[in-house]
Coordinates of C-alpha atoms in Angstrom, one line a residue:
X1 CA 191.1 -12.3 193.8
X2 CA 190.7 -13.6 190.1
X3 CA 187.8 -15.5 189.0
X4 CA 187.2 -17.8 186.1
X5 CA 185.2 -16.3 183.5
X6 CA 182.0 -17.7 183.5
X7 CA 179.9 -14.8 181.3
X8 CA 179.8 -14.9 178.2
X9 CA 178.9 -11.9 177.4
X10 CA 181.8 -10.4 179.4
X11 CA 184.4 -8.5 176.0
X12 CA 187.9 -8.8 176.5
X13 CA 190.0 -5.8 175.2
X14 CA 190.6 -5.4 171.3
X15 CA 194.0 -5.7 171.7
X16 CA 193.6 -9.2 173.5
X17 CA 192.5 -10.3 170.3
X18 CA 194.8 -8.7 168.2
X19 CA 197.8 -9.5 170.3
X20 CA 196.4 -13.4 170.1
X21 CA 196.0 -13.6 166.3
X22 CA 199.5 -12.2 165.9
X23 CA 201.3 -14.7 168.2
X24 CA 199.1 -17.9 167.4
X25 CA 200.9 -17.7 163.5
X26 CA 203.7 -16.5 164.8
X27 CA 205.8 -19.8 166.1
X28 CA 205.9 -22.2 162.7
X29 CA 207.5 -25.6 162.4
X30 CA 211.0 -24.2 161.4
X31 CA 211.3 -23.6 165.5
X32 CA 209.7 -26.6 166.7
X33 CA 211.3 -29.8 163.7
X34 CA 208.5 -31.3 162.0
X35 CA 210.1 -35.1 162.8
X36 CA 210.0 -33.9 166.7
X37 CA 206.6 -34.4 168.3
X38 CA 205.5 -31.6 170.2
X39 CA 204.0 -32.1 173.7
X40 CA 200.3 -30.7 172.6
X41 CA 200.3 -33.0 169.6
X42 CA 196.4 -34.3 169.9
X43 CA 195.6 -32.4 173.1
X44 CA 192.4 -30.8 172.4
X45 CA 189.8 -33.1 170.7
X46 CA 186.7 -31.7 168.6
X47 CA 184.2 -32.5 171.3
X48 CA 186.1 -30.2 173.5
X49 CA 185.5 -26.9 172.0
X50 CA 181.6 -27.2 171.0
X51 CA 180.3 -24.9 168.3
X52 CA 176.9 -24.5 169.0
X53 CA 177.8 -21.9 172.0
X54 CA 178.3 -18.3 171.7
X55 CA 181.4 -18.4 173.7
X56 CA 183.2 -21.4 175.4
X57 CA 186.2 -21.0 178.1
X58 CA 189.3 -23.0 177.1
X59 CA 192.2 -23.4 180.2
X60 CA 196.2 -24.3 179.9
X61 CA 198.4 -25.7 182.8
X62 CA 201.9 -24.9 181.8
X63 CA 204.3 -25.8 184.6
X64 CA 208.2 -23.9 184.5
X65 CA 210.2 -26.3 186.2
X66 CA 213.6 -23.6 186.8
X67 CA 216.6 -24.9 188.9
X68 CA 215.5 -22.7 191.6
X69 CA 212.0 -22.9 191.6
X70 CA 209.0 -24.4 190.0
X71 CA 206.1 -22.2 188.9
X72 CA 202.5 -23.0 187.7
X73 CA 201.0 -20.9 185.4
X74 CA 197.0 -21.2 184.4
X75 CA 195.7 -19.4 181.3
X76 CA 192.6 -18.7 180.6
X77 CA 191.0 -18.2 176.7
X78 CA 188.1 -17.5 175.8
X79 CA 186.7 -18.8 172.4
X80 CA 184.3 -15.7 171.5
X81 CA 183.2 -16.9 168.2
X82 CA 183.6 -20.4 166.5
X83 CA 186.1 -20.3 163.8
X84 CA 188.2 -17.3 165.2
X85 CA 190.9 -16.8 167.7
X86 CA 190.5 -17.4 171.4
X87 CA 191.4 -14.4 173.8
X88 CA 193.7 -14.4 176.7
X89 CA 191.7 -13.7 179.5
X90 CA 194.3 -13.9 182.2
X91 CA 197.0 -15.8 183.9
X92 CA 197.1 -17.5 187.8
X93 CA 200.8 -17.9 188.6
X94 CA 202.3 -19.3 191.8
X95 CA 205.6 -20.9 192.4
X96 CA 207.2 -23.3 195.0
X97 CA 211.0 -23.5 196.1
X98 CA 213.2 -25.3 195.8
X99 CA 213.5 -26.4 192.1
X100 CA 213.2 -30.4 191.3
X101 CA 216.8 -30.8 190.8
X102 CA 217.2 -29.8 194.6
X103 CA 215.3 -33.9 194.9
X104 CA 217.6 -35.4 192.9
X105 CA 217.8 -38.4 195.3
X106 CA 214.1 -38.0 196.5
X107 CA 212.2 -37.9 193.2
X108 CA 209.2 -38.6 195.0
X109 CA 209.3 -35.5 197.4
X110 CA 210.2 -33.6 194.0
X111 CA 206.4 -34.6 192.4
X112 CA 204.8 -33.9 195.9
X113 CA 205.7 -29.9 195.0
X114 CA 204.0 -30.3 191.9
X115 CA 201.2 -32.2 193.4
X116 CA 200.7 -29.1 195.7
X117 CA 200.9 -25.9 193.1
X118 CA 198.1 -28.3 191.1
X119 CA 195.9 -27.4 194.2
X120 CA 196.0 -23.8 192.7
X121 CA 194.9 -25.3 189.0
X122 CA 191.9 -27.1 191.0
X123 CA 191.0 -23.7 192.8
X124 CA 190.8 -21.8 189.4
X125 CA 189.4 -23.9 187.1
X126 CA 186.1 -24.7 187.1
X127 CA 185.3 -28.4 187.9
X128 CA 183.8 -29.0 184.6
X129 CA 186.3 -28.4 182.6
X130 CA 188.7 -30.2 184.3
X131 CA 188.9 -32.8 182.0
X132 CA 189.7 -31.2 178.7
X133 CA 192.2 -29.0 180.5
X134 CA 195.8 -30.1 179.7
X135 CA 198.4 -30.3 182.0
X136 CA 202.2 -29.6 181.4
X137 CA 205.7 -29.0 182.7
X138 CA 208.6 -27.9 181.0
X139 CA 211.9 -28.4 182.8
X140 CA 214.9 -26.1 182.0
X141 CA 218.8 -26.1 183.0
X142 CA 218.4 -27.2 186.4
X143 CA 217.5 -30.6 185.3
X144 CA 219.4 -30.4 182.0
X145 CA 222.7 -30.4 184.8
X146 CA 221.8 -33.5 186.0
X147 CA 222.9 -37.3 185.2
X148 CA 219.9 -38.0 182.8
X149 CA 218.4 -41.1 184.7
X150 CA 218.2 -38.9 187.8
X151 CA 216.4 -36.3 186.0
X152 CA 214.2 -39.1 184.0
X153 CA 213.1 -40.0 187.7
X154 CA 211.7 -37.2 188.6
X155 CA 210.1 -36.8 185.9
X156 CA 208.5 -40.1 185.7
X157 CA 207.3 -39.1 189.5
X158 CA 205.4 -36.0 187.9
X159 CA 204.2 -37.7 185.2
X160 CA 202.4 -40.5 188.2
X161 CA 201.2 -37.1 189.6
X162 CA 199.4 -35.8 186.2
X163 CA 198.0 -38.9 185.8
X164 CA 196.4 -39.0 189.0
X165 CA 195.0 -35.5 188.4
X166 CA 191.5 -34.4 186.8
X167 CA 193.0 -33.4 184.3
X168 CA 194.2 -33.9 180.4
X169 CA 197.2 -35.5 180.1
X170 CA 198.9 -35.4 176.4
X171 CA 201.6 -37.6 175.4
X172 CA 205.1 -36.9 176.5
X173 CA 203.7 -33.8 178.6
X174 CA 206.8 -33.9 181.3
X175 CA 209.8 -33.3 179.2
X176 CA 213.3 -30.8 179.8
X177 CA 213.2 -28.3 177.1
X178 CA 215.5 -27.2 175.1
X179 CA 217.4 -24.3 175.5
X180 CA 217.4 -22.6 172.6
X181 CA 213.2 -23.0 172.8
X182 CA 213.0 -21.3 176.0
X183 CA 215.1 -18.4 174.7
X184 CA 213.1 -17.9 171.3
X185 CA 209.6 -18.7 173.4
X186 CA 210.5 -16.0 175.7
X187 CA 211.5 -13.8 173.5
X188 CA 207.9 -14.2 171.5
X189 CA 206.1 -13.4 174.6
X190 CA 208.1 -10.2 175.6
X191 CA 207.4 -8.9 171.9
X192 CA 203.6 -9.1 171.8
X193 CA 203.0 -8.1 175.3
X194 CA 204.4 -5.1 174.4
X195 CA 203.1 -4.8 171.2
X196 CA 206.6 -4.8 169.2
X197 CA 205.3 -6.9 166.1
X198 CA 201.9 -5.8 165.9
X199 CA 201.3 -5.5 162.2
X200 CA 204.6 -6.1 159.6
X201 CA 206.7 -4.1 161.5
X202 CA 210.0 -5.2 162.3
X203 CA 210.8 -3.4 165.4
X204 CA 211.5 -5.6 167.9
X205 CA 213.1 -6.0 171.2
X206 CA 216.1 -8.3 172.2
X207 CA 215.7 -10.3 175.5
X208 CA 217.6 -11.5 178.2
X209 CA 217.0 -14.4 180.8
X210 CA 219.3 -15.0 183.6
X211 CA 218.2 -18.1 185.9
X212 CA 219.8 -20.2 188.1
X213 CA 221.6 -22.7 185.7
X214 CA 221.7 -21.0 182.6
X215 CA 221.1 -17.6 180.8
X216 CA 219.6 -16.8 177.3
X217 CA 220.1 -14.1 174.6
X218 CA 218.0 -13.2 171.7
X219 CA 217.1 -10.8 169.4
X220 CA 216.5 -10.0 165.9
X221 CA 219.4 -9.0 163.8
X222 CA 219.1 -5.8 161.8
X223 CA 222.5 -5.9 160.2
X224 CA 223.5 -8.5 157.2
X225 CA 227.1 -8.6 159.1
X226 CA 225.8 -9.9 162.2
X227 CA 224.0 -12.6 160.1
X228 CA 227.1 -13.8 158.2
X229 CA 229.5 -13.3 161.4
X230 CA 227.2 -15.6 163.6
X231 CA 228.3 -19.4 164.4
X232 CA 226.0 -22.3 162.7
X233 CA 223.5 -22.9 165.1
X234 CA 222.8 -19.3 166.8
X235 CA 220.2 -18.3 163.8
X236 CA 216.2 -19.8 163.9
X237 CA 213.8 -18.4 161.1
X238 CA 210.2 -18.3 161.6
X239 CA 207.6 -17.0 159.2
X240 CA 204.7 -14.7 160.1
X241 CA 202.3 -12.3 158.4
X242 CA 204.1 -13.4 155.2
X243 CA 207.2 -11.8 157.1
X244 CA 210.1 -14.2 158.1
X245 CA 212.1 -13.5 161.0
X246 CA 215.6 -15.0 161.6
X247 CA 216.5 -14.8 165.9
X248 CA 220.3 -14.6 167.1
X249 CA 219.2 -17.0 169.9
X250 CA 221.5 -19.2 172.3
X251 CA 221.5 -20.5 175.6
X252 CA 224.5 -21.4 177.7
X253 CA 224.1 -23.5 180.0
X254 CA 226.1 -23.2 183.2
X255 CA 226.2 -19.7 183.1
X256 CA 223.1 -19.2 185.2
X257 CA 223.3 -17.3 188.2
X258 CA 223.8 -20.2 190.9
X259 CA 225.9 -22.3 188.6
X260 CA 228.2 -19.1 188.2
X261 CA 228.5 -18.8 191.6
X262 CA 229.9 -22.4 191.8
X263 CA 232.2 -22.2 189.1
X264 CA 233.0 -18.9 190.5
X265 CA 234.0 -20.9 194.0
X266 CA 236.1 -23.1 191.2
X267 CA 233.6 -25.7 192.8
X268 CA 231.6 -27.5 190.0
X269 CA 235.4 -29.7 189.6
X270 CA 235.4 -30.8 192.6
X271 CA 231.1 -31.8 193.8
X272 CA 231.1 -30.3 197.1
X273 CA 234.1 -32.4 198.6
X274 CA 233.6 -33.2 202.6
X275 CA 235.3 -30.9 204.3
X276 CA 236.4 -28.8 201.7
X277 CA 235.8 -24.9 201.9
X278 CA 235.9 -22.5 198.5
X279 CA 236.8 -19.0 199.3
X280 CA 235.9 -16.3 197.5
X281 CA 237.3 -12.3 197.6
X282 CA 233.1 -11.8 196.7
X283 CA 232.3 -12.9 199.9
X284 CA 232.6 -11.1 203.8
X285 CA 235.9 -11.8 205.2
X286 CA 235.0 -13.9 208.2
X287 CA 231.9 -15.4 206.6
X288 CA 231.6 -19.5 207.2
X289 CA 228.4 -21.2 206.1
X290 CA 227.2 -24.1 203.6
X291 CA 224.5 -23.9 200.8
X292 CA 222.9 -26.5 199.0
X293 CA 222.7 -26.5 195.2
X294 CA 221.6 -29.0 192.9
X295 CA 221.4 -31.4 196.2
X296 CA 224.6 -31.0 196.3
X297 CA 226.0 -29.2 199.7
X298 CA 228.6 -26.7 199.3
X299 CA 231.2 -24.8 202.2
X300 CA 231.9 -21.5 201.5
X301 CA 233.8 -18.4 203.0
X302 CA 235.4 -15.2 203.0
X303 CA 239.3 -14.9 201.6
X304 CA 240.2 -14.8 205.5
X305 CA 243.7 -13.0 205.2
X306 CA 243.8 -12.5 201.4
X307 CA 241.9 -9.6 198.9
X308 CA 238.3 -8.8 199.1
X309 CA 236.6 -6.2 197.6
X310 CA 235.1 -5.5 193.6
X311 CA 238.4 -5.6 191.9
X312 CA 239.7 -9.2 193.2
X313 CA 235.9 -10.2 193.1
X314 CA 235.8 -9.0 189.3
X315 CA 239.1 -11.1 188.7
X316 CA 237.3 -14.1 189.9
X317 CA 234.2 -13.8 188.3
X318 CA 235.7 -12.4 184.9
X319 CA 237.6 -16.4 184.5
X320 CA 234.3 -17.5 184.3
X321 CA 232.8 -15.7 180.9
X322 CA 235.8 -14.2 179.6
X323 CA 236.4 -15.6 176.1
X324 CA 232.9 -18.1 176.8
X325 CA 230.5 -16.5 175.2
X326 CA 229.9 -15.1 171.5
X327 CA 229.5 -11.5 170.9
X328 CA 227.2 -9.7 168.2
X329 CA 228.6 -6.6 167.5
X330 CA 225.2 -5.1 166.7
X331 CA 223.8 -5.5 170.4
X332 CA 226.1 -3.1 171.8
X333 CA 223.9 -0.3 170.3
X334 CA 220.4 -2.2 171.2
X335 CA 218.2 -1.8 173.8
X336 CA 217.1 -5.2 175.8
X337 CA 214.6 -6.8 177.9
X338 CA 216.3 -8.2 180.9
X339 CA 214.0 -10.8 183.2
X340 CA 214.7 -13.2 186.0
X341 CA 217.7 -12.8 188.2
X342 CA 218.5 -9.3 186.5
X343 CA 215.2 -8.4 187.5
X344 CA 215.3 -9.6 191.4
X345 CA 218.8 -8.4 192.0
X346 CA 218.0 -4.9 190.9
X347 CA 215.0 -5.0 193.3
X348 CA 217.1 -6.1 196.2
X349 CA 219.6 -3.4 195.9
X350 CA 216.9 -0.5 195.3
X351 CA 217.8 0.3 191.6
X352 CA 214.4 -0.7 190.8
X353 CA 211.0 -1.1 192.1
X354 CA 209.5 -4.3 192.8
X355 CA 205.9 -3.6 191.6
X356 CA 207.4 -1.4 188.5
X357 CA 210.7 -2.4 187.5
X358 CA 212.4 0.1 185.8
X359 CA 215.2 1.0 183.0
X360 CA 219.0 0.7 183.8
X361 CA 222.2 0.8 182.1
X362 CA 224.7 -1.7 182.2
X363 CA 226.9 0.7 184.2
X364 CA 224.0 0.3 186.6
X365 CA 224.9 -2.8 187.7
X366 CA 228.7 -2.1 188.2
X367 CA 228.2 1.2 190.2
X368 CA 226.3 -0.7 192.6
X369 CA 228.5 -3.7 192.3
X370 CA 231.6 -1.6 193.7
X371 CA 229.3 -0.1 196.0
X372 CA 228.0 -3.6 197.8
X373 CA 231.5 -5.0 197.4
X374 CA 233.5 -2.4 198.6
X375 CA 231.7 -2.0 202.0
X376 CA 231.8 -6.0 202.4
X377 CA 233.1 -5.7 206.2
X378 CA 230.2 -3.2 206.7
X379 CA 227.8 -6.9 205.8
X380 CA 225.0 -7.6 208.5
X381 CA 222.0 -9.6 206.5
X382 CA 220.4 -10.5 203.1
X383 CA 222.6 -12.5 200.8
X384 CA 226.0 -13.0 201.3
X385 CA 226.5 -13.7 198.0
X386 CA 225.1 -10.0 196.5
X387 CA 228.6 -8.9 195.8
X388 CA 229.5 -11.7 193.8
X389 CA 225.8 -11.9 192.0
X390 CA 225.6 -7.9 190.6
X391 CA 229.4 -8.6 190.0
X392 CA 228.6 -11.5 187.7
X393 CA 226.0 -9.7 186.4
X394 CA 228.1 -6.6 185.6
X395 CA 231.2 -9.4 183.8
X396 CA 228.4 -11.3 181.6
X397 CA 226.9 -8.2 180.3
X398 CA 230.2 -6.2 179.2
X399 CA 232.7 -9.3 178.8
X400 CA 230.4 -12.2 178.5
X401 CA 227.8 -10.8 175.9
X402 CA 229.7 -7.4 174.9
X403 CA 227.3 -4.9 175.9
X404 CA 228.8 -1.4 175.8
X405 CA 228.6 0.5 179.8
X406 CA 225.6 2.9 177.9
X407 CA 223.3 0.0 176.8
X408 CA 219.5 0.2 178.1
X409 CA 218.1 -2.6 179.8
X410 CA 214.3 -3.0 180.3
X411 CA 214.1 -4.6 183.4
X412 CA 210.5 -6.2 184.2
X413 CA 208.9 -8.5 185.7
X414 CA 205.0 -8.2 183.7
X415 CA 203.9 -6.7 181.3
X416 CA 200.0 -6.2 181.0
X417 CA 199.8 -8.2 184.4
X418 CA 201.0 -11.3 182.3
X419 CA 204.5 -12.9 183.6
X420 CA 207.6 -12.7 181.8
X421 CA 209.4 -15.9 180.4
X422 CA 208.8 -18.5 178.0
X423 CA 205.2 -20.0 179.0
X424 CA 203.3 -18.0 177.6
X425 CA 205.0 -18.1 174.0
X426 CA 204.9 -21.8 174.7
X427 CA 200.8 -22.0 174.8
X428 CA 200.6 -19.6 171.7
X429 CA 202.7 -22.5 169.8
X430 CA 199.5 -24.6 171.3
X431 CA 197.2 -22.6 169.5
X432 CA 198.8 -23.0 166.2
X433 CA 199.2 -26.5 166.6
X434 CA 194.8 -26.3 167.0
X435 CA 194.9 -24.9 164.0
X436 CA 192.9 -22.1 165.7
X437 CA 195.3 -19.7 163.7
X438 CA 194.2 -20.4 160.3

């Protein structure tokens, strides 16, 4: 079980504090506008971090609030000598499920899941520091779907939770992100946990995120073509080291997993109507159930006398990217870092290990997409939706993005025993804003 570090005299790795001084100058204000306040804006206050100590122990709540799921994610930093870098000392993660837009119509039910994962900030941070510990939560796609005074009213409900916490509240700390942050955040955090920009190099990894509501892509462009060939608006520059980078980056929102899956159904026209079932050739034939999505409740079923199978299934699933989605020639050649529900879908069909994660090819996913679909009467358990999911998968990768069969995919789920996604790279952008960097 993890502990907070309490020595001061404990060393964290070299690396630590090389991978920290990289990524704390690393996200400038040409990601984040300058007229735009940032949530961390006058977090940290002077008294907070005293100088007159050899080392002092600084702690970040950043809350992931996915359309599945909503995680909590504790850092820990250690400030080892005034005047230079904190370390990462380590993460506490734990999630809860459902997401908050599954509360759309309870928000206060929504903040009570929040309420509860704060229990775990409590139980790993030290009750002094409680105070000068700031508290946060991003919200992503799932939220970003909704009518905006429903999603405002859950998050007013966490905010009345935060500020009946212990801890630091900043200014405007429950907010939906954008999605273009979360892509170039995530991306960040994937490239110094492996170690990818260490130094001026420019040999970086592309990444993608596939959640419920909405998928990312970046990645840093080698090739002037891909530059001039890319629509306004998929390009972000950020200097570091004296080095500027400009990330393809773009988030499409709908194209998540579970929002695929509806439009899939051809039922995000039609809310869920009473009485109403969506068929699918992705599903068993004689399947009849309902599912709830976005509060929303949904009947489903197998195509009871027409096709099933991968082919009819890829028909369906192909209406839903094909001709959707820009495609950089350049990443058919690229390897990628593929997170989320790429990740969990390889590890319940056995291409991967949980605990490891592994490399695939896109081909991968389509061999065991006709595999799973194909043997659809043999279905007993697990999801009924695993046809449709690897065969989504398998359509947004080759006709949705472009990727070639042969392209590598990095699938993981840590790296260094820190979680993948955009938190992290979001509590680097804290640092800078500390002016810790400098």
């Amino acid at each position: 079980s993890y502990k907070p570090l309490q020595d001061c005299k404990h060393m964290a790795t070299s690396w630590g504090t090389v991978f920290f001084m990289l990524v704390a100058s690393c996200v400038c204000s040409t990601i984040f506008h300058k007229d735009q306040q940032t949530w961390f804006e006058g977090v940290f206050l002077s008294s907070m971090c005293p100088i007159n100590v050899s080392a002092s122990t600084l702690y970040g709540i950043m809350f992931d609030a996915g359309s599945t799921g909503t995680r909590i994610h504790v850092y820990t930093f250690v400030q080892k000598i005034p005047g230079q870098l904190p370390v990462l000392e380590g993460e506490i993660f734990d999630s809860v499920k459902p997401g908050l837009s599954a509360f759309v119509d309870q928000p206060k039910q929504g903040a009570e899941t929040v309420e509860e994962l704060l229990e775990v900030a409590k139980d790993s941070i030290p009750q002094s520091h409680w105070k000068r510990t700031p508290v946060v939560l991003k919200a992503t796609a799932g939220l970003r779907l909704l009518p905006e005074q429903k999603a405002q009213a859950l998050l007013f409900e966490v905010e009345e939770i935060f500020k009946k916490s212990p801890f630091l509240v900043p200014d405007d700390s429950v907010s939906i992100m954008d999605g273009s942050y979360e892509g170039i955040l995530a991306w960040v955090t994937v490239n110094f946990l492996t170690g990818q920009l260490h130094g001026h190099s420019q040999e970086t990894v592309g990444t993608l995120d596939l959640g419920g509501a909405s998928t990312q892509i970046t990645f840093l462009p080698q090739f002037e073509k891909t530059l001039e060939q890319t629509p306004k608006g998929y390009l972000t520059s950020f200097e570091m080291f004296n080095s500027t980078y400009k990330l393809y980056t773009h988030s499409y929102l709908g194209f998540g997993l579970k929002a695929a899956r509806l439009a899939t159904l051809g039922a995000l026209q039609t809310e869920g109507i009473d009485g109403h079932t969506f068929r699918s050739a992705c599903l068993p034939r004689w399947l009849e159930a309902e599912w709830i999505f976005g509060g929303v409740k949904y009947q489903y079923g197998g195509n009871r006398e027409g096709e099933m199978g991968f082919e009819p299934c890829y028909n369906e699933v192909l209406r839903v990217v094909q001709g959707k989605l820009h495609q950089p020639e350049e990443i058919r050649g690229s390897s990628f870092y593929a997170f989320s529900y790429y990740y969990d879908r390889a590890v319940e069909t056995h291409m991967i290990d949980y605990e490891k994660g592994g490399v695939l090819k896109v081909e991968d996913f389509e061999r065991k997409a006709r595999d799973v679909c194909n043997n659809l009467e043999n279905f007993t358990s697990g999801s009924p939706f695993l046809c449709m999911d690897l065969t989504y998968i398998t359509a947004l990768l080759k006709d949705g993005f472009g990727f070639a069969d042969s392209t590598l995919l990095q699938l993981t789920k840590k790296v260094n025993n820190i979680e993948m996604g955009w938190a992290l790279g979001a509590t680097f952008h804290l640092l800078q804003s500390l002016g810790i960097s400098h």
